[in-house]
Short mmCIF file of C-alpha atoms and ligand atoms in Angstrom, two decimals:
data_model
loop_
_atom_site.label_atom_id
_atom_site.label_comp_id
_atom_site.label_asym_id
_atom_site.label_seq_id
_atom_site.Cartn_x
_atom_site.Cartn_y
_atom_site.Cartn_z
CA MET A 1 7.19 29.46 -3.53
CA ASP A 2 9.09 29.21 -6.81
CA ALA A 3 7.62 26.87 -9.40
CA PRO A 4 9.70 23.67 -9.46
CA LYS A 5 12.11 23.14 -12.31
CA GLN A 6 10.33 21.12 -14.99
CA VAL A 7 12.25 17.96 -15.75
CA VAL A 8 11.23 14.76 -17.47
CA ASN A 9 12.18 11.98 -15.08
CA PHE A 10 12.82 8.63 -16.78
CA GLY A 11 14.09 6.87 -13.65
CA PRO A 12 12.96 3.28 -13.00
CA GLY A 13 12.29 3.81 -9.30
CA PRO A 14 11.92 5.64 -7.06
CA THR A 15 10.33 7.45 -9.90
CA LYS A 16 8.08 10.15 -11.17
CA LEU A 17 4.76 10.64 -9.42
CA PRO A 18 1.84 12.40 -11.02
CA ARG A 19 2.35 16.12 -10.54
CA SER A 20 -1.26 16.66 -9.55
CA VAL A 21 -0.83 14.15 -6.73
CA LEU A 22 2.47 15.49 -5.52
CA LEU A 23 1.98 19.17 -5.90
CA LEU A 24 -1.62 19.69 -5.09
CA GLU A 25 -2.60 17.10 -2.56
CA LEU A 26 0.63 16.24 -0.80
CA GLN A 27 1.66 19.82 -0.46
CA LYS A 28 -1.75 21.00 0.60
CA GLU A 29 -2.16 18.27 3.20
CA LEU A 30 1.40 18.03 4.47
CA LEU A 31 0.96 20.22 7.54
CA ASP A 32 -2.68 19.60 8.22
CA TYR A 33 -4.30 16.43 6.93
CA LYS A 34 -7.92 17.24 6.07
CA GLY A 35 -8.36 19.57 9.04
CA VAL A 36 -7.16 17.01 11.61
CA GLY A 37 -4.50 19.53 12.63
CA ILE A 38 -1.49 17.23 12.20
CA SER A 39 0.43 15.73 9.31
CA VAL A 40 0.14 12.09 8.22
CA LEU A 41 3.83 12.01 9.16
CA GLU A 42 2.84 12.52 12.79
CA MET A 43 -0.30 10.45 12.91
CA SER A 44 -0.80 7.30 14.99
CA HIS A 45 -1.16 4.23 12.84
CA ARG A 46 -3.95 3.16 15.23
CA SER A 47 -5.95 6.38 14.74
CA SER A 48 -9.26 6.30 12.93
CA ASP A 49 -7.91 8.81 10.41
CA PHE A 50 -5.07 6.52 9.44
CA GLY A 51 -7.46 3.57 9.50
CA LYS A 52 -9.40 5.30 6.75
CA ILE A 53 -6.24 5.97 4.76
CA ILE A 54 -5.03 2.37 4.81
CA GLY A 55 -8.55 1.01 4.26
CA ASN A 56 -9.07 3.30 1.29
CA THR A 57 -5.71 2.28 -0.16
CA GLU A 58 -6.56 -1.40 0.07
CA ASN A 59 -9.99 -0.82 -1.45
CA LEU A 60 -8.45 1.00 -4.38
CA VAL A 61 -6.07 -1.90 -5.12
CA ARG A 62 -9.04 -4.27 -4.95
CA GLU A 63 -11.18 -2.12 -7.18
CA LEU A 64 -8.50 -1.36 -9.77
CA LEU A 65 -7.58 -5.03 -10.18
CA ALA A 66 -11.03 -6.50 -9.45
CA VAL A 67 -9.53 -8.59 -6.64
CA ARG A 68 -11.96 -11.21 -5.36
CA ASP A 69 -12.88 -11.79 -1.72
CA ASN A 70 -10.79 -14.93 -1.39
CA TYR A 71 -7.63 -12.79 -1.62
CA LYS A 72 -6.07 -10.73 1.15
CA GLY A 73 -4.48 -7.42 0.31
CA ILE A 74 -1.67 -6.48 2.66
CA VAL A 75 1.16 -3.98 2.75
CA MET A 76 4.61 -4.80 4.04
CA GLN A 77 8.05 -3.28 4.42
CA GLY A 78 11.34 -4.59 3.08
CA GLY A 79 10.66 -3.81 -0.58
CA GLY A 80 10.83 -6.26 -3.44
CA CYS A 81 13.95 -7.83 -1.96
CA GLY A 82 12.11 -8.42 1.32
CA GLN A 83 9.61 -10.48 -0.67
CA PHE A 84 12.44 -12.53 -2.19
CA ALA A 85 12.71 -13.96 1.34
CA ALA A 86 9.07 -13.60 2.40
CA VAL A 87 7.78 -15.74 -0.49
CA PRO A 88 9.81 -18.85 0.38
CA LEU A 89 9.41 -18.24 4.12
CA ASN A 90 5.64 -18.27 3.68
CA LEU A 91 5.18 -20.73 0.86
CA ILE A 92 8.05 -23.15 0.35
CA GLY A 93 6.63 -25.27 3.18
CA LEU A 94 3.36 -25.81 1.28
CA LYS A 95 4.66 -29.22 0.24
CA ALA A 96 6.89 -31.55 2.20
CA GLY A 97 9.83 -31.43 -0.20
CA ARG A 98 10.43 -27.71 0.42
CA CYS A 99 11.26 -26.91 -3.18
CA ALA A 100 10.15 -24.25 -5.66
CA ASP A 101 10.33 -23.56 -9.42
CA TYR A 102 11.88 -20.30 -10.65
CA VAL A 103 11.71 -18.80 -14.14
CA VAL A 104 14.89 -16.75 -14.32
CA THR A 105 14.43 -14.12 -17.02
CA GLY A 106 16.54 -11.33 -15.57
CA SER A 107 18.66 -10.17 -12.70
CA TRP A 108 15.80 -9.69 -10.22
CA LEU A 109 14.72 -13.29 -10.62
CA ALA A 110 18.31 -14.48 -10.33
CA LYS A 111 18.50 -12.62 -7.03
CA ALA A 112 15.17 -13.99 -5.83
CA ALA A 113 16.23 -17.56 -6.67
CA GLU A 114 19.49 -17.09 -4.78
CA GLU A 115 17.59 -15.85 -1.71
CA ALA A 116 15.11 -18.72 -1.85
CA LYS A 117 17.98 -21.24 -1.71
CA LYS A 118 18.41 -20.27 1.95
CA PHE A 119 15.05 -21.87 2.70
CA GLY A 120 14.76 -24.83 0.39
CA THR A 121 15.61 -26.30 -3.00
CA VAL A 122 15.30 -24.09 -6.06
CA ASN A 123 14.72 -25.54 -9.51
CA VAL A 124 15.35 -23.19 -12.44
CA VAL A 125 12.79 -24.51 -14.92
CA HIS A 126 14.70 -23.81 -18.14
CA PRO A 127 18.32 -24.06 -19.33
CA LYS A 128 20.40 -21.10 -18.17
CA LEU A 129 20.02 -18.11 -20.48
CA GLY A 130 23.17 -16.64 -22.03
CA SER A 131 21.60 -13.19 -21.95
CA TYR A 132 18.34 -11.77 -20.67
CA THR A 133 16.67 -10.87 -23.95
CA LYS A 134 13.62 -13.13 -24.09
CA ILE A 135 11.18 -15.30 -22.18
CA PRO A 136 12.24 -18.94 -22.72
CA ASP A 137 9.54 -20.92 -24.54
CA PRO A 138 7.21 -22.44 -21.90
CA GLY A 139 7.30 -25.68 -23.91
CA SER A 140 10.93 -26.05 -22.78
CA TRP A 141 10.23 -25.61 -19.06
CA THR A 142 10.51 -28.56 -16.73
CA LEU A 143 8.11 -27.88 -13.89
CA ASN A 144 8.59 -30.02 -10.83
CA PRO A 145 5.20 -31.44 -9.73
CA GLU A 146 6.50 -31.45 -6.15
CA ALA A 147 7.31 -27.72 -6.20
CA SER A 148 5.44 -25.65 -3.63
CA TYR A 149 5.10 -22.79 -6.12
CA VAL A 150 6.25 -21.43 -9.48
CA TYR A 151 7.79 -17.97 -9.35
CA PHE A 152 8.32 -15.47 -12.16
CA CYS A 153 8.77 -11.75 -12.75
CA ALA A 154 6.19 -10.00 -14.94
CA ASN A 155 8.65 -7.32 -15.97
CA GLU A 156 12.42 -7.44 -15.55
CA THR A 157 13.26 -3.84 -14.84
CA VAL A 158 16.97 -3.97 -15.60
CA HIS A 159 16.92 -5.72 -18.98
CA GLY A 160 13.48 -4.58 -20.12
CA VAL A 161 12.01 -8.05 -20.62
CA GLN A 162 8.29 -8.44 -20.05
CA PHE A 163 6.02 -11.48 -20.00
CA ASP A 164 3.32 -11.16 -22.66
CA PHE A 165 1.32 -14.04 -21.15
CA ILE A 166 0.46 -15.64 -17.82
CA PRO A 167 2.29 -18.98 -17.64
CA ASP A 168 0.15 -22.11 -17.53
CA VAL A 169 1.62 -23.96 -14.57
CA LYS A 170 -0.85 -26.87 -14.48
CA GLY A 171 -2.57 -25.81 -11.31
CA ALA A 172 0.58 -25.06 -9.32
CA VAL A 173 0.65 -21.99 -7.07
CA LEU A 174 1.84 -19.10 -9.20
CA VAL A 175 3.83 -16.29 -7.59
CA CYS A 176 4.58 -13.10 -9.49
CA ASP A 177 6.86 -10.14 -8.86
CA MET A 178 5.00 -7.25 -10.50
CA SER A 179 7.12 -4.52 -8.92
CA SER A 180 7.83 -2.66 -12.12
CA ASN A 181 4.61 -3.12 -14.07
CA PHE A 182 2.00 -3.18 -11.32
CA LEU A 183 -1.23 -1.55 -12.50
CA SER A 184 0.24 -0.79 -15.91
CA LYS A 185 -2.45 -3.08 -17.30
CA PRO A 186 -5.41 -5.13 -16.10
CA VAL A 187 -4.49 -8.55 -14.78
CA ASP A 188 -6.55 -11.61 -13.89
CA VAL A 189 -5.57 -11.92 -10.24
CA SER A 190 -7.43 -15.24 -9.91
CA LYS A 191 -4.62 -16.94 -11.87
CA PHE A 192 -2.13 -16.19 -9.09
CA GLY A 193 -1.40 -17.42 -5.60
CA VAL A 194 0.64 -14.35 -4.69
CA ILE A 195 1.32 -11.07 -6.46
CA PHE A 196 3.68 -8.55 -4.92
CA ALA A 197 4.97 -5.14 -5.96
CA GLY A 198 7.21 -2.58 -4.33
CA ALA A 199 5.31 0.70 -4.69
CA HIS A 200 8.21 2.89 -5.73
CA LYS A 201 8.43 1.59 -9.31
CA ASN A 202 4.86 2.24 -10.40
CA VAL A 203 2.42 3.29 -7.71
CA GLY A 204 4.08 5.44 -5.10
CA CYS A 205 7.27 6.08 -3.18
CA ALA A 206 9.72 3.79 -1.42
CA GLY A 207 8.84 2.07 1.84
CA VAL A 208 5.76 0.06 1.05
CA THR A 209 5.18 -3.20 -0.82
CA VAL A 210 1.77 -4.46 -1.86
CA VAL A 211 1.13 -8.19 -1.41
CA ILE A 212 -2.02 -9.85 -2.74
CA VAL A 213 -2.28 -13.39 -1.43
CA ARG A 214 -4.89 -16.10 -1.85
CA GLU A 215 -6.45 -16.96 1.49
CA ASP A 216 -5.91 -20.71 1.32
CA LEU A 217 -2.13 -20.12 1.16
CA LEU A 218 -2.02 -18.52 4.59
CA GLY A 219 -0.76 -20.55 7.52
CA PHE A 220 2.07 -22.53 5.90
CA ALA A 221 4.97 -20.30 6.92
CA LEU A 222 8.17 -21.93 8.07
CA ARG A 223 8.61 -21.91 11.83
CA GLU A 224 11.55 -19.54 11.50
CA CYS A 225 9.59 -16.96 9.45
CA PRO A 226 9.79 -13.57 11.23
CA SER A 227 6.30 -12.45 12.26
CA VAL A 228 6.60 -9.15 10.37
CA LEU A 229 7.14 -11.12 7.17
CA GLU A 230 4.37 -13.64 7.77
CA TYR A 231 1.42 -13.09 5.44
CA LYS A 232 -1.04 -14.70 7.84
CA VAL A 233 0.02 -12.43 10.71
CA GLN A 234 -0.11 -9.30 8.58
CA ALA A 235 -3.47 -10.27 7.06
CA ALA A 236 -4.97 -11.03 10.48
CA ASN A 237 -3.84 -7.59 11.68
CA SER A 238 -4.93 -5.65 8.57
CA SER A 239 -1.23 -4.85 7.94
CA LEU A 240 -1.01 -3.19 11.36
CA TYR A 241 0.88 -5.93 13.20
CA ASN A 242 3.54 -3.31 13.78
CA THR A 243 3.93 0.32 12.70
CA PRO A 244 3.62 0.38 8.93
CA PRO A 245 5.20 3.02 6.65
CA CYS A 246 2.22 5.32 7.13
CA PHE A 247 3.27 8.15 4.87
CA SER A 248 4.25 5.84 1.99
CA ILE A 249 0.87 4.12 2.27
CA TYR A 250 -0.85 7.48 2.11
CA VAL A 251 1.16 8.49 -0.99
CA MET A 252 0.31 5.19 -2.64
CA GLY A 253 -3.36 5.84 -1.93
CA LEU A 254 -3.12 9.19 -3.70
CA VAL A 255 -1.45 7.60 -6.73
CA LEU A 256 -4.07 4.84 -6.87
CA GLU A 257 -6.78 7.49 -6.73
CA TRP A 258 -5.06 9.22 -9.63
CA ILE A 259 -4.98 5.96 -11.63
CA LYS A 260 -8.68 5.48 -10.93
CA ASN A 261 -9.52 9.03 -11.96
CA ASN A 262 -7.54 8.55 -15.15
CA GLY A 263 -9.39 5.49 -16.37
CA GLY A 264 -7.87 2.67 -14.30
CA ALA A 265 -5.62 -0.16 -15.39
CA ALA A 266 -7.09 -0.43 -18.91
CA SER A 267 -6.34 3.21 -19.55
CA MET A 268 -2.80 2.84 -18.14
CA GLU A 269 -2.28 -0.04 -20.58
CA LYS A 270 -3.30 2.11 -23.55
CA LEU A 271 -1.02 4.92 -22.46
CA SER A 272 1.95 2.64 -21.86
CA SER A 273 1.41 1.02 -25.23
CA ILE A 274 1.39 4.37 -27.02
CA LYS A 275 4.39 5.72 -25.13
CA SER A 276 6.57 2.64 -25.51
CA LYS A 277 5.67 2.23 -29.19
CA MET A 278 6.89 5.74 -29.89
CA ILE A 279 10.32 4.82 -28.60
CA TYR A 280 10.57 1.29 -30.03
CA ASP A 281 9.55 2.71 -33.43
CA ILE A 282 12.47 5.13 -33.33
CA ILE A 283 14.81 2.29 -32.35
CA ASP A 284 13.52 -0.02 -35.10
CA LYS A 285 13.66 2.65 -37.79
CA SER A 286 17.15 3.83 -36.88
CA GLN A 287 18.91 1.32 -39.16
CA GLY A 288 20.98 -0.09 -36.36
CA PHE A 289 21.92 3.20 -34.73
CA TYR A 290 19.83 2.33 -31.71
CA VAL A 291 19.87 -1.36 -30.77
CA CYS A 292 17.38 -3.05 -28.43
CA PRO A 293 18.43 -6.69 -27.97
CA VAL A 294 15.11 -7.85 -26.51
CA GLU A 295 12.86 -10.04 -28.70
CA PRO A 296 9.96 -7.90 -29.96
CA GLN A 297 7.19 -9.87 -28.25
CA ASN A 298 8.96 -9.68 -24.88
CA ARG A 299 9.85 -6.02 -24.97
CA SER A 300 8.92 -4.17 -21.82
CA ARG A 301 6.47 -1.30 -21.99
CA MET A 302 7.88 0.04 -18.76
CA ASN A 303 11.66 -0.13 -19.16
CA ILE A 304 13.19 0.28 -22.58
CA SER A 305 16.83 -0.71 -22.55
CA PHE A 306 19.01 -0.05 -25.61
CA ARG A 307 22.53 0.67 -26.84
CA ILE A 308 23.69 3.33 -29.26
CA GLY A 309 26.01 2.90 -32.24
CA SER A 310 26.05 -0.91 -32.20
CA ALA A 311 24.81 -3.90 -30.20
CA LYS A 312 27.88 -3.51 -27.96
CA GLY A 313 27.27 0.21 -27.54
CA ASP A 314 29.55 3.14 -28.19
CA ASP A 315 30.50 4.78 -24.89
CA ALA A 316 31.20 8.18 -26.44
CA LEU A 317 27.87 8.28 -28.29
CA GLU A 318 25.97 7.13 -25.24
CA LYS A 319 27.61 9.79 -23.11
CA ARG A 320 26.72 12.38 -25.74
CA PHE A 321 23.11 11.16 -25.75
CA LEU A 322 22.89 11.51 -21.95
CA ASP A 323 24.51 14.97 -22.01
CA LYS A 324 22.13 16.21 -24.71
CA ALA A 325 19.17 14.71 -22.89
CA LEU A 326 20.21 16.56 -19.75
CA GLU A 327 20.31 19.82 -21.70
CA LEU A 328 16.65 19.10 -22.45
CA SER A 329 16.01 18.41 -18.75
CA MET A 330 15.55 14.67 -19.33
CA ILE A 331 17.07 12.80 -16.42
CA SER A 332 17.81 9.26 -15.19
CA LEU A 333 18.26 7.77 -18.65
CA LYS A 334 21.50 5.97 -17.92
CA GLY A 335 21.19 2.19 -18.26
CA HIS A 336 21.61 -0.07 -15.24
CA ARG A 337 25.29 -0.54 -14.39
CA SER A 338 25.13 -4.22 -15.30
CA VAL A 339 23.70 -3.57 -18.78
CA ARG A 340 24.95 -0.02 -19.53
CA GLY A 341 23.66 1.94 -22.48
CA ILE A 342 20.38 3.77 -22.10
CA ARG A 343 17.23 2.83 -20.21
CA VAL A 344 14.01 4.75 -20.57
CA SER A 345 11.53 3.99 -17.79
CA LEU A 346 7.99 5.01 -18.57
C1 PLP B 401 13.26 -2.90 -8.03
C2 PLP B 401 12.80 -4.26 -8.11
C3 PLP B 401 12.94 -5.16 -7.04
C4 PLP B 401 13.64 -4.79 -5.75
O1 PLP B 401 12.93 -3.84 -5.05
P1 PLP B 401 13.50 -3.19 -3.72
O2 PLP B 401 12.30 -2.51 -3.20
O3 PLP B 401 14.62 -2.30 -4.09
O4 PLP B 401 13.94 -4.29 -2.82
C5 PLP B 401 12.43 -6.43 -7.18
N1 PLP B 401 11.84 -6.82 -8.31
C6 PLP B 401 11.69 -6.00 -9.37
C7 PLP B 401 11.02 -6.49 -10.60
C8 PLP B 401 12.17 -4.69 -9.31
O5 PLP B 401 12.02 -3.87 -10.36
#
């Protein structure tokens, strides 16, 4: 087989997977998983072999984030957007008023808040932002004491805005979308009611979403919540209520193993800090040639979004940048269509 073309893939997701995972293990095991004689693609989700795969994957998430026993780790389908509905379906009924607080710091949160409105009342806790370039000062938030939960996004993938702190929500149930920075740093899971992350941004390929949910929050789903989206049902069935995305779970397990073998979340944090600093330094020393509008303390270490030529961007220069990058086999650097410019996902 020819060696694959070497490119540097800066796509936000689905994204680069560690070569050692992809090339060595996936390829080696594709036709015959560990001598079982069949591929994971063909394997029953009720088989003991797959049971080990999904169990191992869950254990790795628990180990890498030091998840305590009072949390369930489940995997679901439907991606991040599926969770935009699953979160309110499972949790907005926690309190009688059926309302929830949303911290809207980027387009994913705006979408999540819109979805949640189908199931209850949504309170955006801060005045509407003119642009997504910072985390609004928590001192300015008006949390509703009757809210069933407070929902935020740890890293807004499109605009490159990242929380540099865990919000203090005065004991309310905290829900976090960590899709695009999951396992890029250690996190104190005990501060959260629910953490979810679509695997294809940081820890695998498309098809599987990790949900970590505190046990005492199970059992409050709205009557109309589909069973496949109900945390309690999935937890009670070890994520095997119906056929899960077996192969995507297996790939995620391999990536988690790779993270573990490479020093875990703390080591990923160091690497992401070094990598992102290299790029932000170039931006900051470019005397306005490269412009990143995000406030320094909220700059994402995962998705670096910037314009070239001026704050508004110069289309011709940006096209030239992308063309030259392609000549160097650097791909997927084009900014999100809503923001334009350049986005480097690390
Ligand atoms: C990509 C992304 C989503 C949506 O994920 P899908 O799996 O495409 O539904 C949600 N939240 C964040 C932060 C994302 O980066």
